[in-house]
Amino acid sequence: MVAVSVSNYLLQVVSMMMVGHLGELSLSGVAIATSFTNVTGFIPLLGLACALDTLCGQAYGAQEYQKLGYSVWTNLLCYGHPQVGRLSVYAVMVLAIAEAVIVATALYCYRYLLGNGFSNEKGVVNYVAELVPLLSISVTMDSLHAVLSGVAGGSGWQHIAAYVNLGAYYLVGIPLAAVLCFALNLRGKGLWIGIMLGSTVQAIALAVITSFTNWKKQAMTARERIFDTTSSNDN
C-alpha cells in the first residue's frame, strides 16, 4: 500500500510539473481536472483499500477468517497495558513532530527551487516561495492530526473525531478561508490560512481529548470488546 500510495502521488506531481511549463492556462485546467478526479475517483477507492488492506489481508492470507473481528481491537490496550499505550502515544507524537520539523525546514530552505519545478514563470515561482511558510506550518499540523486521529480510531472514538473534523473545517476553516480570501482580498494566501487554522483547531481539540484520556478505563473497555467479540464468534 505504501508503494501504491507513493506511485499514485508521484503520477500527479510529475504531471503537474510537466504541464506547468506549458503555461498558466494549461496548468489551471489540469489542476481542476486532477482535483475533480481525486474527489470523484481516486480518493474513495484508495480510502477503502487502505482501510481493508491490513484487516482483510492478514485474515484472508492466514485463512483465519474469524480474526476479522479480533483485529479491530487487538492492540496494547486489549492486553491490559494502559501505561505502555500512553507511552506509545507520546513516542509517536515526538517522532511526528521531529519528522514535520525536518520536512518543514527542507521546504523552507528550498522554497524557490520548489516553484521552478512546476513553472518557469518568475511570478509563479515567487508566489510559491511566499506560500511555502504556510505549507511548512500545514505539514506540522497534518503530522499531529495523523497521529491524534490514529489514537482516536484505536481508542474507539471515531464519532468524537468525526465531530471534531466537521467542526474544525466547516465551522472554522472554510468560513475563515472565505473571509480572508474574498472579504480581505488575500486570495490564495487567505484560502490556505483559513484551512490551516481549521487544521490547527482540529489538532488542538484532539490533543486536549487525548491528554484527558483515562487510559486504564480505555484498557478495560478494549478488553470487554474483545471478549464480547470472542463470545459471539464461539456461539
GROMACS .gro file of C-alpha atoms in nm:
model
  235
    1MET     CA    1   0.000   0.000   0.000
    2VAL     CA    2   0.291   0.235   0.061
    3ALA     CA    3   0.420   0.176  -0.293
    4VAL     CA    4   0.072   0.224  -0.438
    5SER     CA    5   0.019   0.549  -0.248
    6VAL     CA    6   0.359   0.689  -0.343
    7SER     CA    7   0.316   0.591  -0.708
    8ASN     CA    8  -0.029   0.748  -0.721
    9TYR     CA    9   0.102   1.069  -0.567
   10LEU     CA   10   0.410   1.088  -0.791
   11LEU     CA   11   0.194   1.039  -1.101
   12GLN     CA   12   0.003   1.356  -1.022
   13VAL     CA   13   0.311   1.552  -0.916
   14VAL     CA   14   0.509   1.469  -1.230
   15SER     CA   15   0.210   1.550  -1.450
   16MET     CA   16   0.163   1.888  -1.282
   17MET     CA   17   0.533   1.968  -1.312
   18MET     CA   18   0.534   1.893  -1.685
   19VAL     CA   19   0.213   2.083  -1.759
   20GLY     CA   20   0.329   2.379  -1.551
   21HIS     CA   21   0.590   2.462  -1.814
   22LEU     CA   22   0.325   2.481  -2.087
   23GLY     CA   23   0.162   2.794  -1.950
   24GLU     CA   24  -0.081   2.924  -1.691
   25LEU     CA   25  -0.396   2.818  -1.878
   26SER     CA   26  -0.281   2.457  -1.920
   27LEU     CA   27  -0.175   2.435  -1.556
   28SER     CA   28  -0.508   2.572  -1.434
   29GLY     CA   29  -0.706   2.329  -1.648
   30VAL     CA   30  -0.507   2.025  -1.539
   31ALA     CA   31  -0.525   2.131  -1.172
   32ILE     CA   32  -0.905   2.147  -1.189
   33ALA     CA   33  -0.927   1.813  -1.370
   34THR     CA   34  -0.691   1.646  -1.122
   35SER     CA   35  -0.882   1.778  -0.821
   36PHE     CA   36  -1.213   1.660  -0.964
   37THR     CA   37  -1.069   1.317  -1.044
   38ASN     CA   38  -0.928   1.279  -0.693
   39VAL     CA   39  -1.257   1.363  -0.525
   40THR     CA   40  -1.477   1.150  -0.751
   41GLY     CA   41  -1.249   0.861  -0.838
   42PHE     CA   42  -0.919   0.801  -0.662
   43ILE     CA   43  -0.985   0.909  -0.304
   44PRO     CA   44  -1.291   0.690  -0.225
   45LEU     CA   45  -1.131   0.377  -0.368
   46LEU     CA   46  -0.791   0.450  -0.212
   47GLY     CA   47  -0.956   0.506   0.125
   48LEU     CA   48  -1.135   0.173   0.106
   49ALA     CA   49  -0.814  -0.001   0.002
   50CYS     CA   50  -0.618   0.147   0.293
   51ALA     CA   51  -0.890   0.055   0.542
   52LEU     CA   52  -0.925  -0.305   0.425
   53ASP     CA   53  -0.565  -0.388   0.332
   54THR     CA   54  -0.428  -0.482   0.675
   55LEU     CA   55  -0.753  -0.613   0.820
   56CYS     CA   56  -0.857  -0.841   0.535
   57GLY     CA   57  -0.507  -0.915   0.406
   58GLN     CA   58  -0.385  -1.074   0.728
   59ALA     CA   59  -0.706  -1.264   0.800
   60TYR     CA   60  -0.760  -1.390   0.445
   61GLY     CA   61  -0.394  -1.474   0.383
   62ALA     CA   62  -0.376  -1.682   0.700
   63GLN     CA   63  -0.723  -1.829   0.633
   64GLU     CA   64  -0.822  -1.720   0.982
   65TYR     CA   65  -1.147  -1.550   0.891
   66GLN     CA   66  -1.263  -1.514   1.250
   67LYS     CA   67  -0.967  -1.284   1.305
   68LEU     CA   68  -1.157  -1.013   1.119
   69GLY     CA   69  -1.346  -0.949   1.440
   70TYR     CA   70  -1.042  -0.970   1.662
   71SER     CA   71  -0.810  -0.748   1.461
   72VAL     CA   72  -1.023  -0.441   1.514
   73TRP     CA   73  -0.950  -0.431   1.885
   74THR     CA   74  -0.613  -0.607   1.911
   75ASN     CA   75  -0.364  -0.354   2.047
   76LEU     CA   76  -0.176  -0.268   2.362
   77LEU     CA   77  -0.493  -0.164   2.543
   78CYS     CA   78  -0.650  -0.506   2.490
   79TYR     CA   79  -0.358  -0.672   2.664
   80GLY     CA   80  -0.413  -0.458   2.974
   81HIS     CA   81  -0.110  -0.227   2.934
   82PRO     CA   82  -0.253   0.127   2.956
   83GLN     CA   83   0.079   0.281   3.060
   84VAL     CA   84   0.253   0.132   2.758
   85GLY     CA   85  -0.027   0.258   2.537
   86ARG     CA   86   0.007   0.610   2.676
   87LEU     CA   87   0.384   0.599   2.637
   88SER     CA   88   0.341   0.487   2.276
   89VAL     CA   89   0.123   0.791   2.207
   90TYR     CA   90   0.389   1.026   2.343
   91ALA     CA   91   0.664   0.849   2.149
   92VAL     CA   92   0.476   0.870   1.821
   93MET     CA   93   0.396   1.236   1.885
   94VAL     CA   94   0.766   1.312   1.929
   95LEU     CA   95   0.851   1.126   1.608
   96ALA     CA   96   0.574   1.308   1.419
   97ILE     CA   97   0.695   1.648   1.539
   98ALA     CA   98   1.057   1.564   1.452
   99GLU     CA   99   0.957   1.447   1.103
  100ALA     CA  100   0.745   1.758   1.050
  101VAL     CA  101   1.027   1.990   1.156
  102ILE     CA  102   1.270   1.822   0.917
  103VAL     CA  103   1.028   1.839   0.623
  104ALA     CA  104   0.921   2.196   0.701
  105THR     CA  105   1.283   2.312   0.727
  106ALA     CA  106   1.373   2.147   0.396
  107LEU     CA  107   1.074   2.306   0.223
  108TYR     CA  108   1.163   2.650   0.354
  109CYS     CA  109   1.530   2.621   0.257
  110TYR     CA  110   1.443   2.514  -0.099
  111ARG     CA  111   1.130   2.726  -0.142
  112TYR     CA  112   1.249   2.889  -0.464
  113LEU     CA  113   1.357   2.559  -0.622
  114LEU     CA  114   1.015   2.413  -0.545
  115GLY     CA  115   0.841   2.668  -0.764
  116ASN     CA  116   1.084   2.618  -1.051
  117GLY     CA  117   0.985   2.254  -1.069
  118PHE     CA  118   0.626   2.344  -1.156
  119SER     CA  119   0.661   2.659  -1.365
  120ASN     CA  120   0.920   2.873  -1.541
  121GLU     CA  121   0.731   3.199  -1.481
  122LYS     CA  122   0.903   3.421  -1.227
  123GLY     CA  123   0.577   3.545  -1.078
  124VAL     CA  124   0.461   3.190  -1.007
  125VAL     CA  125   0.796   3.094  -0.854
  126ASN     CA  126   0.794   3.396  -0.623
  127TYR     CA  127   0.433   3.333  -0.520
  128VAL     CA  128   0.514   2.971  -0.436
  129ALA     CA  129   0.806   3.091  -0.225
  130GLU     CA  130   0.569   3.319  -0.033
  131LEU     CA  131   0.330   3.029   0.033
  132VAL     CA  132   0.596   2.782   0.150
  133PRO     CA  133   0.600   2.913   0.512
  134LEU     CA  134   0.228   2.838   0.528
  135LEU     CA  135   0.297   2.497   0.376
  136SER     CA  136   0.557   2.429   0.646
  137ILE     CA  137   0.304   2.502   0.920
  138SER     CA  138   0.046   2.286   0.743
  139VAL     CA  139   0.291   1.995   0.734
  140THR     CA  140   0.333   2.019   1.112
  141MET     CA  141  -0.041   2.033   1.176
  142ASP     CA  142  -0.109   1.743   0.938
  143SER     CA  143   0.154   1.529   1.113
  144LEU     CA  144  -0.005   1.590   1.452
  145HIS     CA  145  -0.352   1.531   1.311
  146ALA     CA  146  -0.248   1.197   1.160
  147VAL     CA  147  -0.118   1.070   1.495
  148LEU     CA  148  -0.409   1.201   1.701
  149SER     CA  149  -0.665   1.063   1.455
  150GLY     CA  150  -0.496   0.724   1.483
  151VAL     CA  151  -0.521   0.742   1.862
  152ALA     CA  152  -0.889   0.833   1.836
  153GLY     CA  153  -0.959   0.546   1.597
  154GLY     CA  154  -0.767   0.293   1.805
  155SER     CA  155  -0.948   0.400   2.120
  156GLY     CA  156  -1.292   0.375   1.963
  157TRP     CA  157  -1.360   0.750   1.949
  158GLN     CA  158  -1.442   0.761   1.580
  159HIS     CA  159  -1.763   0.953   1.647
  160ILE     CA  160  -1.577   1.215   1.852
  161ALA     CA  161  -1.311   1.254   1.583
  162ALA     CA  162  -1.584   1.295   1.321
  163TYR     CA  163  -1.748   1.576   1.519
  164VAL     CA  164  -1.411   1.745   1.569
  165ASN     CA  165  -1.332   1.723   1.197
  166LEU     CA  166  -1.670   1.862   1.096
  167GLY     CA  167  -1.649   2.148   1.343
  168ALA     CA  168  -1.288   2.237   1.267
  169TYR     CA  169  -1.330   2.255   0.890
  170TYR     CA  170  -1.693   2.353   0.832
  171LEU     CA  171  -1.738   2.588   1.129
  172VAL     CA  172  -1.386   2.733   1.148
  173GLY     CA  173  -1.167   2.656   0.847
  174ILE     CA  174  -1.397   2.718   0.550
  175PRO     CA  175  -1.568   3.035   0.687
  176LEU     CA  176  -1.232   3.189   0.777
  177ALA     CA  177  -1.090   3.093   0.437
  178ALA     CA  178  -1.383   3.262   0.261
  179VAL     CA  179  -1.348   3.580   0.469
  180LEU     CA  180  -0.971   3.602   0.427
  181CYS     CA  181  -0.982   3.524   0.056
  182PHE     CA  182  -1.274   3.735  -0.062
  183ALA     CA  183  -1.352   3.993   0.209
  184LEU     CA  184  -0.991   4.078   0.295
  185ASN     CA  185  -0.871   4.006  -0.061
  186LEU     CA  186  -0.584   3.779   0.043
  187ARG     CA  187  -0.679   3.539  -0.237
  188GLY     CA  188  -0.471   3.217  -0.233
  189LYS     CA  189  -0.299   3.303   0.093
  190GLY     CA  190  -0.634   3.362   0.258
  191LEU     CA  191  -0.766   3.024   0.149
  192TRP     CA  192  -0.458   2.848   0.278
  193ILE     CA  193  -0.455   3.037   0.608
  194GLY     CA  194  -0.820   2.951   0.668
  195ILE     CA  195  -0.773   2.580   0.605
  196MET     CA  196  -0.452   2.585   0.811
  197LEU     CA  197  -0.639   2.742   1.104
  198GLY     CA  198  -0.902   2.470   1.070
  199SER     CA  199  -0.628   2.206   1.089
  200THR     CA  200  -0.482   2.381   1.394
  201VAL     CA  201  -0.817   2.379   1.574
  202GLN     CA  202  -0.859   2.014   1.483
  203ALA     CA  203  -0.516   1.917   1.617
  204ILE     CA  204  -0.563   2.116   1.939
  205ALA     CA  205  -0.907   1.965   2.005
  206LEU     CA  206  -0.783   1.609   1.953
  207ALA     CA  207  -0.475   1.680   2.166
  208VAL     CA  208  -0.692   1.806   2.453
  209ILE     CA  209  -0.917   1.499   2.429
  210THR     CA  210  -0.613   1.269   2.427
  211SER     CA  211  -0.448   1.446   2.723
  212PHE     CA  212  -0.757   1.391   2.941
  213THR     CA  213  -0.793   1.026   2.848
  214ASN     CA  214  -0.832   0.773   3.127
  215TRP     CA  215  -0.608   0.500   2.984
  216LYS     CA  216  -0.700   0.243   3.248
  217LYS     CA  217  -1.065   0.281   3.157
  218GLN     CA  218  -0.980   0.255   2.788
  219ALA     CA  219  -0.789  -0.068   2.854
  220MET     CA  220  -1.086  -0.218   3.038
  221THR     CA  221  -1.324  -0.113   2.759
  222ALA     CA  222  -1.097  -0.262   2.494
  223ARG     CA  223  -1.074  -0.593   2.679
  224GLU     CA  224  -1.452  -0.607   2.719
  225ARG     CA  225  -1.492  -0.553   2.346
  226ILE     CA  226  -1.252  -0.830   2.251
  227PHE     CA  227  -1.416  -1.072   2.496
  228ASP     CA  228  -1.762  -0.985   2.363
  229THR     CA  229  -1.640  -1.050   2.008
  230THR     CA  230  -1.488  -1.383   2.111
  231SER     CA  231  -1.806  -1.495   2.287
  232SER     CA  232  -2.027  -1.406   1.990
  233ASN     CA  233  -1.799  -1.594   1.750
  234ASP     CA  234  -1.795  -1.903   1.973
  235ASN     CA  235  -2.172  -1.905   1.991
   0.00000   0.00000   0.00000
